[in-house]
Tab-separated table of C-alpha atoms in Angstrom:
chain	number	residue	atom	x	y	z
A	30	ILE	CA	57.856	168.345	1.990
A	31	LEU	CA	60.959	166.718	3.416
A	32	ASN	CA	60.113	163.631	5.458
A	33	VAL	CA	61.722	161.872	8.359
A	34	GLU	CA	61.009	158.150	8.223
A	35	GLN	CA	61.334	155.692	11.087
A	36	SER	CA	61.271	151.914	10.947
A	37	PRO	CA	59.939	149.652	12.128
A	38	GLN	CA	56.649	151.257	13.124
A	39	SER	CA	56.424	148.929	16.121
A	40	LEU	CA	58.459	146.172	17.686
A	41	HIS	CA	57.744	143.541	20.310
A	42	VAL	CA	60.766	141.821	21.877
A	43	GLN	CA	61.505	139.675	24.895
A	44	GLU	CA	63.454	140.865	27.895
A	45	GLY	CA	67.161	140.483	27.213
A	46	ASP	CA	66.867	140.832	23.431
A	47	SER	CA	68.908	143.501	21.716
A	48	THR	CA	67.158	145.644	19.169
A	49	ASN	CA	67.707	148.530	16.809
A	50	PHE	CA	65.641	151.137	14.997
A	51	THR	CA	66.292	153.242	11.931
A	52	CYS	CA	65.684	156.910	11.257
A	53	SER	CA	66.166	158.238	7.729
A	54	PHE	CA	66.209	161.934	6.939
A	55	PRO	CA	67.122	164.316	4.136
A	56	SER	CA	70.908	164.534	3.794
A	57	SER	CA	70.765	168.147	2.630
A	58	ASN	CA	70.579	171.118	4.997
A	59	PHE	CA	71.491	168.924	7.948
A	60	TYR	CA	71.955	170.664	11.296
A	61	ALA	CA	71.324	168.018	13.981
A	62	LEU	CA	69.595	164.700	14.658
A	63	HIS	CA	67.725	164.173	17.921
A	64	TRP	CA	66.458	160.995	19.564
A	65	TYR	CA	63.711	161.095	22.190
A	66	ARG	CA	62.108	158.389	24.319
A	67	TRP	CA	58.417	158.886	25.109
A	68	GLU	CA	56.821	156.699	27.745
A	69	THR	CA	53.050	156.624	28.081
A	70	ALA	CA	51.659	159.468	30.221
A	71	LYS	CA	55.106	161.054	30.563
A	72	SER	CA	57.035	163.816	28.805
A	73	PRO	CA	59.228	162.958	25.825
A	74	GLU	CA	62.753	162.592	27.190
A	75	ALA	CA	65.794	163.665	25.206
A	76	LEU	CA	68.247	160.819	24.642
A	77	PHE	CA	70.810	162.159	22.181
A	78	VAL	CA	71.635	165.123	19.988
A	79	MET	CA	74.081	164.360	17.211
A	80	THR	CA	75.568	166.858	14.814
A	81	LEU	CA	78.644	165.359	13.151
A	82	ASN	CA	78.845	162.635	10.529
A	83	GLY	CA	80.099	159.483	12.203
A	84	ASP	CA	78.923	160.589	15.651
A	85	GLU	CA	78.304	157.788	18.103
A	86	LYS	CA	76.594	158.438	21.436
A	87	LYS	CA	75.927	156.105	24.343
A	88	LYS	CA	73.748	156.287	27.440
A	89	GLY	CA	73.744	153.117	29.501
A	90	ARG	CA	72.427	150.301	27.296
A	91	ILE	CA	71.284	152.683	24.565
A	92	SER	CA	73.539	153.939	21.793
A	93	ALA	CA	73.103	155.771	18.518
A	94	THR	CA	75.063	156.339	15.343
A	95	LEU	CA	74.781	158.995	12.669
A	96	ASN	CA	75.493	159.054	8.922
A	97	THR	CA	74.716	162.498	7.554
A	98	LYS	CA	76.012	161.778	4.053
A	99	GLU	CA	73.475	159.026	3.420
A	100	GLY	CA	70.858	160.424	5.782
A	101	TYR	CA	70.302	157.800	8.444
A	102	SER	CA	70.729	157.162	12.156
A	103	TYR	CA	70.475	153.923	14.105
A	104	LEU	CA	69.381	153.563	17.722
A	105	TYR	CA	70.489	150.398	19.500
A	106	ILE	CA	69.227	148.969	22.778
A	107	LYS	CA	71.339	146.207	24.276
A	108	GLY	CA	69.612	143.681	26.547
A	109	SER	CA	66.131	145.253	26.425
A	110	GLN	CA	64.260	145.602	29.711
A	111	PRO	CA	60.513	146.093	30.267
A	112	GLU	CA	61.219	149.671	31.366
A	113	ASP	CA	62.569	150.365	27.868
A	114	SER	CA	59.015	150.039	26.537
A	115	ALA	CA	58.225	153.399	24.966
A	116	THR	CA	57.911	155.211	21.671
A	117	TYR	CA	61.266	156.299	20.285
A	118	LEU	CA	61.137	159.464	18.199
A	119	CYS	CA	63.817	160.886	15.992
A	120	ALA	CA	63.820	164.490	14.841
A	121	TRP	CA	65.825	166.092	12.055
A	122	GLY	CA	67.097	169.591	12.590
A	123	SER	CA	67.461	171.547	9.359
A	124	GLY	CA	68.194	174.888	10.898
A	125	TYR	CA	68.448	176.809	14.112
A	126	SER	CA	66.042	175.071	16.533
A	127	THR	CA	63.689	173.780	13.814
A	128	LEU	CA	62.853	170.091	14.201
A	129	THR	CA	60.947	167.726	11.928
A	130	PHE	CA	59.849	164.571	13.722
A	131	GLY	CA	59.326	161.052	12.465
A	132	LYS	CA	56.268	159.040	13.444
A	133	GLY	CA	58.213	157.048	15.979
A	134	THR	CA	58.927	153.395	16.695
A	135	MET	CA	56.798	151.852	19.419
A	136	LEU	CA	58.795	149.300	21.438
A	137	LEU	CA	57.205	146.756	23.757
A	138	VAL	CA	59.503	144.611	25.882
A	139	SER	CA	57.854	141.619	27.511
A	140	PRO	CA	59.239	140.061	30.716
B	896	GLU	CA	65.300	168.815	38.012
B	897	ALA	CA	63.359	171.622	36.313
B	898	GLU	CA	60.494	170.554	34.074
B	899	VAL	CA	58.125	172.063	31.551
B	900	ALA	CA	54.647	172.279	33.056
B	901	GLN	CA	51.434	171.983	31.073
B	902	SER	CA	47.786	172.113	32.024
B	903	PRO	CA	45.307	170.664	31.781
B	904	ARG	CA	46.592	167.158	31.110
B	905	TYR	CA	43.298	166.117	29.530
B	906	LYS	CA	40.479	168.123	28.005
B	907	ILE	CA	37.197	166.961	26.530
B	908	THR	CA	35.135	169.548	24.719
B	909	GLU	CA	32.360	169.752	22.190
B	910	LYS	CA	32.953	171.063	18.703
B	911	SER	CA	32.500	174.806	18.303
B	912	GLN	CA	33.590	175.411	21.914
B	913	ALA	CA	36.711	177.341	22.877
B	914	VAL	CA	39.635	175.619	24.598
B	915	ALA	CA	42.880	176.919	26.029
B	916	PHE	CA	46.093	175.205	27.033
B	917	TRP	CA	48.800	176.601	29.283
B	918	CYS	CA	52.550	176.004	29.299
B	919	ASP	CA	55.224	177.116	31.770
B	920	PRO	CA	58.707	176.486	30.339
B	921	ILE	CA	61.875	175.793	32.260
B	922	SER	CA	63.115	178.975	33.894
B	923	GLY	CA	65.571	180.846	31.701
B	924	HIS	CA	64.520	179.145	28.467
B	925	ALA	CA	63.931	181.890	25.931
B	926	THR	CA	62.576	179.673	23.172
B	927	LEU	CA	59.180	178.022	23.525
B	928	TYR	CA	57.417	175.705	21.087
B	929	TRP	CA	53.903	174.365	20.702
B	930	TYR	CA	53.554	171.063	18.821
B	931	ARG	CA	50.516	169.042	17.841
B	932	GLN	CA	50.687	165.269	17.594
B	933	ILE	CA	47.804	163.575	15.838
B	934	LEU	CA	47.477	159.860	16.652
B	935	GLY	CA	49.879	157.833	14.510
B	936	GLN	CA	51.899	160.858	13.423
B	937	GLY	CA	54.980	162.611	14.732
B	938	PRO	CA	54.750	165.946	16.552
B	939	GLU	CA	54.330	168.898	14.175
B	940	LEU	CA	55.348	172.432	15.055
B	941	LEU	CA	52.490	174.888	15.417
B	942	VAL	CA	54.306	177.948	16.729
B	943	GLN	CA	57.743	178.963	18.009
B	944	PHE	CA	58.434	181.904	20.319
B	945	GLN	CA	61.710	183.628	21.056
B	946	ASP	CA	60.988	185.472	24.305
B	947	GLU	CA	57.631	187.152	23.622
B	948	SER	CA	58.011	187.259	19.832
B	949	VAL	CA	56.658	184.727	17.346
B	950	VAL	CA	59.495	183.290	15.269
B	951	ASP	CA	57.519	180.768	13.232
B	952	ASP	CA	53.753	180.288	13.053
B	953	SER	CA	53.592	179.145	9.454
B	954	GLN	CA	51.804	175.890	10.389
B	955	LEU	CA	49.361	177.474	12.835
B	956	PRO	CA	45.762	177.480	11.502
B	957	LYS	CA	45.260	181.134	12.234
B	958	ASP	CA	41.549	181.183	11.522
B	959	ARG	CA	40.935	179.267	14.743
B	960	PHE	CA	44.232	178.976	16.640
B	961	SER	CA	46.030	181.690	18.538
B	962	ALA	CA	49.084	181.655	20.769
B	963	GLU	CA	50.613	184.221	23.031
B	964	ARG	CA	53.572	184.597	25.361
B	965	LEU	CA	52.970	188.097	26.650
B	966	LYS	CA	55.781	188.403	29.197
B	967	GLY	CA	58.148	185.998	27.498
B	968	VAL	CA	57.663	183.341	30.149
B	969	ASP	CA	54.528	181.179	30.151
B	970	SER	CA	52.353	180.722	27.102
B	971	THR	CA	48.745	180.015	26.177
B	972	LEU	CA	47.469	178.228	23.075
B	973	LYS	CA	43.805	178.766	22.233
B	974	ILE	CA	41.455	177.089	19.798
B	975	GLN	CA	38.166	178.756	18.938
B	976	PRO	CA	36.025	177.128	17.702
B	977	ALA	CA	37.291	173.601	18.210
B	978	GLU	CA	36.677	171.085	15.418
B	979	LEU	CA	36.635	167.302	15.501
B	980	GLY	CA	39.969	167.188	13.656
B	981	ASP	CA	41.647	169.124	16.456
B	982	SER	CA	41.612	166.022	18.659
B	983	ALA	CA	45.297	165.425	19.348
B	984	MET	CA	48.102	165.706	21.898
B	985	TYR	CA	49.363	169.268	22.298
B	986	LEU	CA	52.971	169.392	23.452
B	987	CYS	CA	54.946	172.331	24.736
B	988	ALA	CA	58.742	172.399	24.684
B	989	SER	CA	61.412	174.889	25.654
B	990	THR	CA	65.107	175.365	25.106
B	991	ARG	CA	67.858	177.776	26.036
B	992	THR	CA	70.011	176.926	23.039
B	993	SER	CA	69.406	175.557	19.581
B	994	GLU	CA	69.990	171.998	20.737
B	995	THR	CA	67.939	169.892	23.129
B	996	GLN	CA	64.261	170.771	23.447
B	997	TYR	CA	62.667	169.838	26.769
B	998	PHE	CA	59.076	168.725	26.580
B	999	GLY	CA	56.145	168.910	28.940
B	1000	PRO	CA	53.738	165.981	29.441
B	1001	GLY	CA	51.260	167.387	26.944
B	1002	THR	CA	47.537	168.094	26.916
B	1003	ARG	CA	45.395	165.432	25.296
B	1004	LEU	CA	42.374	167.052	23.652
B	1005	LEU	CA	39.258	165.189	22.594
B	1006	VAL	CA	36.664	167.087	20.606
B	1007	LEU	CA	33.212	165.493	20.496
């Protein structure tokens, strides 16, 4: 079984702190790496899809990088806000539309 | 903005009972997925449809789970009989391409 690992499991920061999470995945048979944000009682929301080694994506205060050769991706949040509190999931795509998810990183941002 | 719809949002049932979940994907999305997320784990694929055809159901416990998408639009996932270990969040997602999957809010199932 090929695993997708996310760290840390959970994180508690203060408003204004910057933070980052790690997603590690098998470097073989790589197709795409997805990041999702999942707020309580809502649908998981797609943040980024990255396919190329060295990809960097940005959406507001959130950005992500991708290293397919060593099998990791970082998600950065600059100046965390309470509304950023959510579980952040990464998913490794090894083929056409097949995703393997990590367990997620639960972020809590306190005012 | 179009969304994936799921119902019910919450379901409590007793073990050995039958339960069914419904999903209506975003219009025009040919591919539909059912995932199960057990507390503390990531979502795991149960079944994938391309239009009305099953593409992948290798992780679907076929002795008690069934899924259908008869007209290639909405889909139903059924569990009969439900077991305590089936307590989980059941997520539906759809996509038009092989990239972003769009998720519904899920159905949280509790089996007593």
